[in-house]
PDB file of C-alpha atoms in Angstrom:
ATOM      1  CA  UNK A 172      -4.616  -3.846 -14.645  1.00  0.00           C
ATOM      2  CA  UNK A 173      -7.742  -3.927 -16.032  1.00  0.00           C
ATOM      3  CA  UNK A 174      -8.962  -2.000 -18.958  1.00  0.00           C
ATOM      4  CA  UNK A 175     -12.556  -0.474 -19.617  1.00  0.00           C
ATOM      5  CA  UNK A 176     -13.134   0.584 -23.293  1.00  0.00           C
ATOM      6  CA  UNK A 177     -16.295   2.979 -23.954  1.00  0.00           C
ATOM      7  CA  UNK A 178     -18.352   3.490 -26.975  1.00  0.00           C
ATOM      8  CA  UNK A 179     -19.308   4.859 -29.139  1.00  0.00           C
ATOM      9  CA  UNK A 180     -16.988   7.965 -28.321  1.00  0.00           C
ATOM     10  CA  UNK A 181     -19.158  10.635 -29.289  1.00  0.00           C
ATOM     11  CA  UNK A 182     -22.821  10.807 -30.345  1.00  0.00           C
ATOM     12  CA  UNK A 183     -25.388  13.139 -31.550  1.00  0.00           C
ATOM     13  CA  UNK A 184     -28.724  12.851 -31.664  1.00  0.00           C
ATOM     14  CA  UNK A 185     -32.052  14.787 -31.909  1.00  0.00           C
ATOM     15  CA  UNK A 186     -34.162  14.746 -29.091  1.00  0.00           C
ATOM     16  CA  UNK A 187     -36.733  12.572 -29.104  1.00  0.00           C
ATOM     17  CA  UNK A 188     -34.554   9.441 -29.761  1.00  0.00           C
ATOM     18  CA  UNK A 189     -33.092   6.248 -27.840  1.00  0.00           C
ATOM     19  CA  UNK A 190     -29.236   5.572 -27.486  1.00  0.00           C
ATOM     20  CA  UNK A 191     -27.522   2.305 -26.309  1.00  0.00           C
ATOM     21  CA  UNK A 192     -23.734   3.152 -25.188  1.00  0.00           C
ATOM     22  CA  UNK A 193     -21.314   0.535 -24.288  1.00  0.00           C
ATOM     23  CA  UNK A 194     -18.620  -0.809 -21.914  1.00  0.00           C
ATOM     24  CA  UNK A 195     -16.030  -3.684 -22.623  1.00  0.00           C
ATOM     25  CA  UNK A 196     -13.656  -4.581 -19.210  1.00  0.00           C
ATOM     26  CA  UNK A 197     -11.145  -6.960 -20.137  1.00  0.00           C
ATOM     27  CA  UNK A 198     -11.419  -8.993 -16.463  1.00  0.00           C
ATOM     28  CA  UNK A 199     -13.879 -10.239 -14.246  1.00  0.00           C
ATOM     29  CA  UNK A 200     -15.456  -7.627 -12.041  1.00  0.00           C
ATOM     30  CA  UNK A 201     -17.403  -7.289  -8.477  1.00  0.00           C
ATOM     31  CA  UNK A 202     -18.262  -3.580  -9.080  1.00  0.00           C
ATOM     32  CA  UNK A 203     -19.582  -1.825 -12.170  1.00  0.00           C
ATOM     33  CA  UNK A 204     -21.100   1.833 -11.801  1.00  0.00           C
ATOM     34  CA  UNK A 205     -22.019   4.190 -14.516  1.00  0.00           C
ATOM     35  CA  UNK A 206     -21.887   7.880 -14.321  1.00  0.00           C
ATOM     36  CA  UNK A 207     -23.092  10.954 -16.083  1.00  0.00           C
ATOM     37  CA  UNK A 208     -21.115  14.199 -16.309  1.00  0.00           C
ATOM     38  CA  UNK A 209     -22.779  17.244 -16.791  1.00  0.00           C
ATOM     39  CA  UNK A 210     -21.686  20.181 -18.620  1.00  0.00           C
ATOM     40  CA  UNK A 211     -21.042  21.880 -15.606  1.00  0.00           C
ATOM     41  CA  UNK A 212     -18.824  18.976 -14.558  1.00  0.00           C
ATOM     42  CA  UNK A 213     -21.380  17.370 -11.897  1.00  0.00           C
ATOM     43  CA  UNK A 214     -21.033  13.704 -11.784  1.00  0.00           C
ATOM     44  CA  UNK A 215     -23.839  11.819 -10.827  1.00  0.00           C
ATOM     45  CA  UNK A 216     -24.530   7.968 -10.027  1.00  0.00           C
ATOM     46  CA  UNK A 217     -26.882   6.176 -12.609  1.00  0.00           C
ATOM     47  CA  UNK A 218     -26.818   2.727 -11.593  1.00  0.00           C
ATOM     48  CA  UNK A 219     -24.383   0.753  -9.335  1.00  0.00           C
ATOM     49  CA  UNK A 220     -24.857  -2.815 -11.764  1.00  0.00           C
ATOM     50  CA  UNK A 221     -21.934  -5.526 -11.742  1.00  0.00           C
ATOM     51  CA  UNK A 222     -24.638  -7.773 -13.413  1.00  0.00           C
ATOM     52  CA  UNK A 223     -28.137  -8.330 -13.772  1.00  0.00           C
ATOM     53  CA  UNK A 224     -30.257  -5.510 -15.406  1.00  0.00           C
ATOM     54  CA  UNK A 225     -31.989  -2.237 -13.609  1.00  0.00           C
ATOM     55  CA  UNK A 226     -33.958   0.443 -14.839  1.00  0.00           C
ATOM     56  CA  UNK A 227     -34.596   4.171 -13.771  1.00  0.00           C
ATOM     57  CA  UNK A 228     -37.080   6.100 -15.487  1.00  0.00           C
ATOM     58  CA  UNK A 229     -35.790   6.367 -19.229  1.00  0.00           C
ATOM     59  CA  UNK A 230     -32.532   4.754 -18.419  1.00  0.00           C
ATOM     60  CA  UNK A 231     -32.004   1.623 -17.894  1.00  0.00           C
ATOM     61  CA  UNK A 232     -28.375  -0.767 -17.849  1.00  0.00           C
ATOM     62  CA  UNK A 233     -28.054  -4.286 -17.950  1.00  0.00           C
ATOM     63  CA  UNK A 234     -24.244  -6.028 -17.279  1.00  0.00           C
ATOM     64  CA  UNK A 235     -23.585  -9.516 -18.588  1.00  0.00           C
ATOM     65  CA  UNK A 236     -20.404  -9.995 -16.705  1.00  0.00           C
ATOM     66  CA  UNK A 237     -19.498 -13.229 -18.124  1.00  0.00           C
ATOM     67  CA  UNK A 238     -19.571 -11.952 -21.468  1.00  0.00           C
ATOM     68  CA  UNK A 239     -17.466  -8.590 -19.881  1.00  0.00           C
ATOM     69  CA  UNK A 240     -19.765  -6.182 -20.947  1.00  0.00           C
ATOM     70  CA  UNK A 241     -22.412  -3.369 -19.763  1.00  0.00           C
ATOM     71  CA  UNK A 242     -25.098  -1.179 -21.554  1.00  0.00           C
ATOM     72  CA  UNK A 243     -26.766   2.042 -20.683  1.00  0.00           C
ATOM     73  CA  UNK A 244     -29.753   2.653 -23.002  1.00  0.00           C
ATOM     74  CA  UNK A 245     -31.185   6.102 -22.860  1.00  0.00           C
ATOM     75  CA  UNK A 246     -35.214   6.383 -24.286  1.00  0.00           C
ATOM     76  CA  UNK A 247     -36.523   9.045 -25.207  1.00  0.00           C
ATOM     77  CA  UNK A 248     -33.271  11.322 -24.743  1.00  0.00           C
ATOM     78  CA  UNK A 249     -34.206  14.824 -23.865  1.00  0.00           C
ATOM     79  CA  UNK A 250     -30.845  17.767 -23.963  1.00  0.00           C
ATOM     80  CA  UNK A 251     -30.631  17.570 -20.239  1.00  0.00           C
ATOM     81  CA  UNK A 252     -29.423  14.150 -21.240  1.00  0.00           C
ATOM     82  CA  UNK A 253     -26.429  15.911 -22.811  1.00  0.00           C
ATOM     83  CA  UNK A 254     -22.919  15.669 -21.057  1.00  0.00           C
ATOM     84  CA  UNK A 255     -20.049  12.788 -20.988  1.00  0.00           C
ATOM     85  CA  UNK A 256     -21.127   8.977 -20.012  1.00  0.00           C
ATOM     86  CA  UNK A 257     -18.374   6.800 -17.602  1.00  0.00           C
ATOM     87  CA  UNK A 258     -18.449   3.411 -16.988  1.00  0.00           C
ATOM     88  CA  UNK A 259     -16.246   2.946 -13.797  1.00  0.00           C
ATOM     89  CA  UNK A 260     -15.440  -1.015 -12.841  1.00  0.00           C
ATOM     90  CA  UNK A 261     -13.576  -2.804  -9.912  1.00  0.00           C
ATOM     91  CA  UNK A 262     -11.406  -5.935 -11.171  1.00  0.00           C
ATOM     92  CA  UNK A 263     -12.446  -9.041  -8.954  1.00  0.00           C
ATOM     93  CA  UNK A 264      -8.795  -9.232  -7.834  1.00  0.00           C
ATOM     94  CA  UNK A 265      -8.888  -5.323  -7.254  1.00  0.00           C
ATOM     95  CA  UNK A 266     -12.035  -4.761  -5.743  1.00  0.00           C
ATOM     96  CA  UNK A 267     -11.078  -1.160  -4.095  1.00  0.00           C
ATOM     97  CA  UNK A 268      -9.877   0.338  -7.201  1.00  0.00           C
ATOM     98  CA  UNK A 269     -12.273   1.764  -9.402  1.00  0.00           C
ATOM     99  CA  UNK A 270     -11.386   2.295 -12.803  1.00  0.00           C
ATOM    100  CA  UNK A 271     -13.328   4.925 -15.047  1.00  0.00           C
ATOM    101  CA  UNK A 272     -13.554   4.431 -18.845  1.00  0.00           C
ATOM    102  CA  UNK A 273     -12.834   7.766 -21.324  1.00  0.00           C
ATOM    103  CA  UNK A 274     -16.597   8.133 -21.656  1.00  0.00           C
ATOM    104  CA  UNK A 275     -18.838   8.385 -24.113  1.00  0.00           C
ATOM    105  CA  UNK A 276     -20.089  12.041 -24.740  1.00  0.00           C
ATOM    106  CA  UNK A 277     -23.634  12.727 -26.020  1.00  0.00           C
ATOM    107  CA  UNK A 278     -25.291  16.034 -27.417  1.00  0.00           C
ATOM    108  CA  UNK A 279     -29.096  16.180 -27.899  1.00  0.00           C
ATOM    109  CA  UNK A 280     -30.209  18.279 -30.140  1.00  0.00           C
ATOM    110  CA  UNK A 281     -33.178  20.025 -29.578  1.00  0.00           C
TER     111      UNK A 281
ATOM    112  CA  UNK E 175     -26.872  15.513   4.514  1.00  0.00           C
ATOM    113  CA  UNK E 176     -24.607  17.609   2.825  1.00  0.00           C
ATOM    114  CA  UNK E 177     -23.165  15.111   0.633  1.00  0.00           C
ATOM    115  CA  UNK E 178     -19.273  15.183  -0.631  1.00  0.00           C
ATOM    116  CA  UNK E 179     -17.798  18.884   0.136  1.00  0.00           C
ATOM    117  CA  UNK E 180     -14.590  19.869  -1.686  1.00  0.00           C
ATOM    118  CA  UNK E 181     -13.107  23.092  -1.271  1.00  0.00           C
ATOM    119  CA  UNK E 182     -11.939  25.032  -2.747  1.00  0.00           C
ATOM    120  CA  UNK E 183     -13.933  24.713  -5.760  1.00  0.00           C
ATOM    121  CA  UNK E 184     -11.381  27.134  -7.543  1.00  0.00           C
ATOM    122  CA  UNK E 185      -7.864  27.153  -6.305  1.00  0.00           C
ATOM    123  CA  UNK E 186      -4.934  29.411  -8.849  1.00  0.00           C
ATOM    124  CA  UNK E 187      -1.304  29.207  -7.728  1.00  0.00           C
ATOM    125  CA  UNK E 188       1.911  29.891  -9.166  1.00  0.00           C
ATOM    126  CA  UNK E 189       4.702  27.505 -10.007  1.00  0.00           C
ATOM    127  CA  UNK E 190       6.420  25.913  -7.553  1.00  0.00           C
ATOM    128  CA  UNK E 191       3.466  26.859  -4.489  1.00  0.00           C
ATOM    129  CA  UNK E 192       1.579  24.225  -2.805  1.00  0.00           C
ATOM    130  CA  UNK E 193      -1.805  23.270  -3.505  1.00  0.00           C
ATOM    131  CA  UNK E 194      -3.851  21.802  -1.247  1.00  0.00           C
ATOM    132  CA  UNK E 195      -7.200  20.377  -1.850  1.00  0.00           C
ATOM    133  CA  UNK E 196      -9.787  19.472   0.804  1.00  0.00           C
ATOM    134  CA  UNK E 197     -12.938  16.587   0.547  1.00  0.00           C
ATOM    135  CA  UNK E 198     -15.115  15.500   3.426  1.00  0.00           C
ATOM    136  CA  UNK E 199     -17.094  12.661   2.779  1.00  0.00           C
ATOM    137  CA  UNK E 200     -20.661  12.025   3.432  1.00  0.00           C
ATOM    138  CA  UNK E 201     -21.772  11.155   6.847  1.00  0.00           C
ATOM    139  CA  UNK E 202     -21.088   7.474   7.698  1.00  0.00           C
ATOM    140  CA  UNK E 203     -19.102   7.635   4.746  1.00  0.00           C
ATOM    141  CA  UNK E 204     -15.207   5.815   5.644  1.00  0.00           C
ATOM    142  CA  UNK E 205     -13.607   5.619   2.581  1.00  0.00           C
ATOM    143  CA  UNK E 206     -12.453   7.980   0.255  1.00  0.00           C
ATOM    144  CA  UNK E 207     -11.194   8.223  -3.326  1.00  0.00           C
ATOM    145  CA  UNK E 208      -9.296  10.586  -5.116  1.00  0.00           C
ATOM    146  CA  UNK E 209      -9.133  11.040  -9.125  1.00  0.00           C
ATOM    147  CA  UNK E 210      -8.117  13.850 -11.789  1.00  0.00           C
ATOM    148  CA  UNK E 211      -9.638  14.865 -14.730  1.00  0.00           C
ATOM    149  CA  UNK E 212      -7.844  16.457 -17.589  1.00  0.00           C
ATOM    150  CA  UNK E 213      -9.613  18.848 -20.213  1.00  0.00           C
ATOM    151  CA  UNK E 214     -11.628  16.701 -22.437  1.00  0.00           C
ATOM    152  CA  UNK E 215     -11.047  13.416 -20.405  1.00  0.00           C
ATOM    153  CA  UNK E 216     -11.507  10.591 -18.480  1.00  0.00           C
ATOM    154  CA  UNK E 217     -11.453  10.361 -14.767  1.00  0.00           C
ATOM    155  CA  UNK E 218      -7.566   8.874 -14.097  1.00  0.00           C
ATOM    156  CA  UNK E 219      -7.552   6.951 -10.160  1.00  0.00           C
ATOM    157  CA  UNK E 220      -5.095   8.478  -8.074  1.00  0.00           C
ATOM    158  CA  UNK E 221      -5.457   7.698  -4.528  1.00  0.00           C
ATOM    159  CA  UNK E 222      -7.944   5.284  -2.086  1.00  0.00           C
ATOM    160  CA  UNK E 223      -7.663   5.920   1.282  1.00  0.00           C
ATOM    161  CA  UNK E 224      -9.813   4.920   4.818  1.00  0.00           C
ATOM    162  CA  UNK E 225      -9.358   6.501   7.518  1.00  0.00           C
ATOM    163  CA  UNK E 226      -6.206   6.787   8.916  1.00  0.00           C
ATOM    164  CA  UNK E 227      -4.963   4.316   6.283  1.00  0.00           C
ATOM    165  CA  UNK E 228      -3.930   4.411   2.315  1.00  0.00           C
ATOM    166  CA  UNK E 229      -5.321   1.234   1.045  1.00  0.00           C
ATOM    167  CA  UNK E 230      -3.911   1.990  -2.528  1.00  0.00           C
ATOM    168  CA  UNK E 231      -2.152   5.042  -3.816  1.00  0.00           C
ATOM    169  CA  UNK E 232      -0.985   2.984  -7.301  1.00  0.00           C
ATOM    170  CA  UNK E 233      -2.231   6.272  -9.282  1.00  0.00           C
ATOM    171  CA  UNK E 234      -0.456   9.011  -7.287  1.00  0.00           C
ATOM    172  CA  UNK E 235       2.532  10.560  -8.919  1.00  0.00           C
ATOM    173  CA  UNK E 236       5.887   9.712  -7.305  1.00  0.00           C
ATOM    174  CA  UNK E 237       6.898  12.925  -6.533  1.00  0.00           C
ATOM    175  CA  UNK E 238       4.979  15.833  -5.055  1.00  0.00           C
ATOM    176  CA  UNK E 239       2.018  13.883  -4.469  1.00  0.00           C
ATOM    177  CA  UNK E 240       0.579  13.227  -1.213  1.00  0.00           C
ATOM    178  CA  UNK E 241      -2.732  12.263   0.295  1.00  0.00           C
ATOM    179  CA  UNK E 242      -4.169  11.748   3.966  1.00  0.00           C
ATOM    180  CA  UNK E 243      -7.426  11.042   5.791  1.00  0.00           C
ATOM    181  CA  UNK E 244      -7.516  11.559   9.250  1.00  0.00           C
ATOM    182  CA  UNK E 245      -9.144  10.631  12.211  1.00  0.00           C
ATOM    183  CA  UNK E 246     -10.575  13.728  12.444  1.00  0.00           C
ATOM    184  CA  UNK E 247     -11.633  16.067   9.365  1.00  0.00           C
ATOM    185  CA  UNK E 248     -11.207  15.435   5.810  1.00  0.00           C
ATOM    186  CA  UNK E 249      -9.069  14.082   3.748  1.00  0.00           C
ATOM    187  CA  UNK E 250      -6.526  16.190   2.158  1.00  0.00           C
ATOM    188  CA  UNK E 251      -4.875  16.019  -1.429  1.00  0.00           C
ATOM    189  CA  UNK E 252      -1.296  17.950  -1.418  1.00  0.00           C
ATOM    190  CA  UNK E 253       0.758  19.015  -4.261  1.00  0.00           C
ATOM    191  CA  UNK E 254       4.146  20.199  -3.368  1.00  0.00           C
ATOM    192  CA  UNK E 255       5.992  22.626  -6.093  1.00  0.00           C
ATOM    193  CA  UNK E 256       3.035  22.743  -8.852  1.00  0.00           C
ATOM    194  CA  UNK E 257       3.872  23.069 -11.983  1.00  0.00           C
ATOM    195  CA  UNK E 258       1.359  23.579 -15.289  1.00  0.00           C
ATOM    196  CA  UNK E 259       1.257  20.147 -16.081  1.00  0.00           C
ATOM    197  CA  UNK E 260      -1.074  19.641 -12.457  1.00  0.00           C
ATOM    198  CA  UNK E 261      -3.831  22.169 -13.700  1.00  0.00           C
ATOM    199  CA  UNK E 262      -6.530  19.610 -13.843  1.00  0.00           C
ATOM    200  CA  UNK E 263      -9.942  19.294 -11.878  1.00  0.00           C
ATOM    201  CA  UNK E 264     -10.021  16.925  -9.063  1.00  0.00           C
ATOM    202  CA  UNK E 265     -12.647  15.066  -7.903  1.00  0.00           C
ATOM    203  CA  UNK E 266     -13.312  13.397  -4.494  1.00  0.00           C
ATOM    204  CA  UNK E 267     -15.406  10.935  -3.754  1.00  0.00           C
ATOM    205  CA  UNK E 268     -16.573   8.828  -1.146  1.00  0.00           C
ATOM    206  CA  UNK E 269     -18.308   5.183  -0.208  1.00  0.00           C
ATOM    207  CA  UNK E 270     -20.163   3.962   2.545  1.00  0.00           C
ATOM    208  CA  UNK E 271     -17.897   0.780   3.043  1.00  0.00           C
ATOM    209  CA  UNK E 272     -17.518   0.097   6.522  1.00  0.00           C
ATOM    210  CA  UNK E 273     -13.877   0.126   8.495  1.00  0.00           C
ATOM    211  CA  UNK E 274     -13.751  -4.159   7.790  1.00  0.00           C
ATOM    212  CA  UNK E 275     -14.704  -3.034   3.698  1.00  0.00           C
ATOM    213  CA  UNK E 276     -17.884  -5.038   3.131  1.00  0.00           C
ATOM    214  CA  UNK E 277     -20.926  -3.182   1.505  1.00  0.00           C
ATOM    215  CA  UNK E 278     -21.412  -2.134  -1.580  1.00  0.00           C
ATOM    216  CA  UNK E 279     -18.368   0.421  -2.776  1.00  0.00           C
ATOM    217  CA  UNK E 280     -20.948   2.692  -4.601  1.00  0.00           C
ATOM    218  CA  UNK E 281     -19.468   6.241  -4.962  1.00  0.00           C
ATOM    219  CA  UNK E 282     -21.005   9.659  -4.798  1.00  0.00           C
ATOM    220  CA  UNK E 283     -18.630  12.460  -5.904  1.00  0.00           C
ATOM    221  CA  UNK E 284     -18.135  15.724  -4.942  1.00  0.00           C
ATOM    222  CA  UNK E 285     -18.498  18.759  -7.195  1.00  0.00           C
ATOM    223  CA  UNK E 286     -14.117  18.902  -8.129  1.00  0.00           C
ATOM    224  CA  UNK E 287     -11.894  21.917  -7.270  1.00  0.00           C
ATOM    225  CA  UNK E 288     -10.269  23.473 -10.014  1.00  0.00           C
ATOM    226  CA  UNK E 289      -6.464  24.032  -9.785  1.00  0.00           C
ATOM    227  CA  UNK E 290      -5.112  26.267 -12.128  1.00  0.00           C
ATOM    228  CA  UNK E 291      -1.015  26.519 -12.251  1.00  0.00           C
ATOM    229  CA  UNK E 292       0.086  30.162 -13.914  1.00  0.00           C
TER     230      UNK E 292
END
């Protein structure tokens, strides 16, 4: 099946600063999502982005799915920022399954 | 709209009871997905299911395991006999893909229930 490879795995920064966190997928995909987990364990939707580039607010992702890759860039981070990143992708040849990489877990300092 | 319920949020049981684990999906919503989370890690796929239909179940356990969405009411995860190695938090979630599966599969999760095995 296909695998989805995060990184880096952990970061910390101070507040104040930008981050760009990235996702390798080893096959072509329709769907591409990426997700922030809280520390209370809320997952929320960022951007739904198999290619092309969108931004909301400080964060923004663009997906070049021919090269099999996605980044989430976060300006400006602030500690609400703080929690565990997931890319989560859908193989072309899969396209119910959603796969969720390990994450990429950030802690802003204040 | 209420969004993805799961209940119970906390749920303790002994070895060897049954767990069950409850998600309705958001209004209009047809499709629903099941994954776990382990302490410290990723979200592992378990189960995909439309009503009244698995469409892929390729991440659900052999044994033990089971998962349904009815016609009516929400879908249900079961665990027969639990044993430690199940205490993990699991998360529902759904998609608005209609019944034919066209639309975009973008998923909004619920908030997990927490199964504990003493």
């Amino acid at each position: 099946g296909i695998q989805v490879e995060q990184s880096p795995p952990d970061l910390i920064l101070q507040e104040g600063a930008n981050s760009t966190l990235r996702c390798n997928f080893s096959d072509s995909v329709n769907n591409l999502q990426w997700f922030h987990q809280n520390p209370w364990g809320q997952l929320i939707n960022l951007f739904y982005i198999p290619s092309g580039t969108k931004q909301n607010g400080r964060l923004s992702a663009t997906t070049v799915a021919t090269e099999r890759y996605s980044l989430l860039y976060i300006s400006s981070s602030q500690t609400t920022d703080s929690g565990v990143y997931f890319c989560a992708v859908a193989s072309m040849n899969r396209d119910d399954k959603i796969i969720f990489g390990k994450g990429t877990r950030l802690h802003i300092l204040p | 709209n209420a969004g993805v319920m799961q209940n119970p949020r906390h749920l303790v049981r002994r070895r060897g009871q049954e767990a069950r684990l409850r998600c309705s999906p958001m209004k209009g919503h047809s499709h629903v997905y099941w994954y776990r989370q382990l302490p410290e890690e990723g979200l592992k796929f378990m189960v995909y299911l439309q009503k009244e239909n698995i469409i892929d179940e390729s991440g659900m356990p052999k044994e033990r395991f089971s998962a349904e969405f009815p016609k009516e009411g929400p879908s249900i995860l079961r665990i027969q006999q639990v044993v430690r190695g199940d205490s993990a938090a699991y998360f529902c979630a759904s998609s608005p893909r209609d019944r034919f599966g066209s639309g975009a599969n973008v998923l909004t999760f619920g908030a997990g229930s927490r199964l504990t095995v003493l």
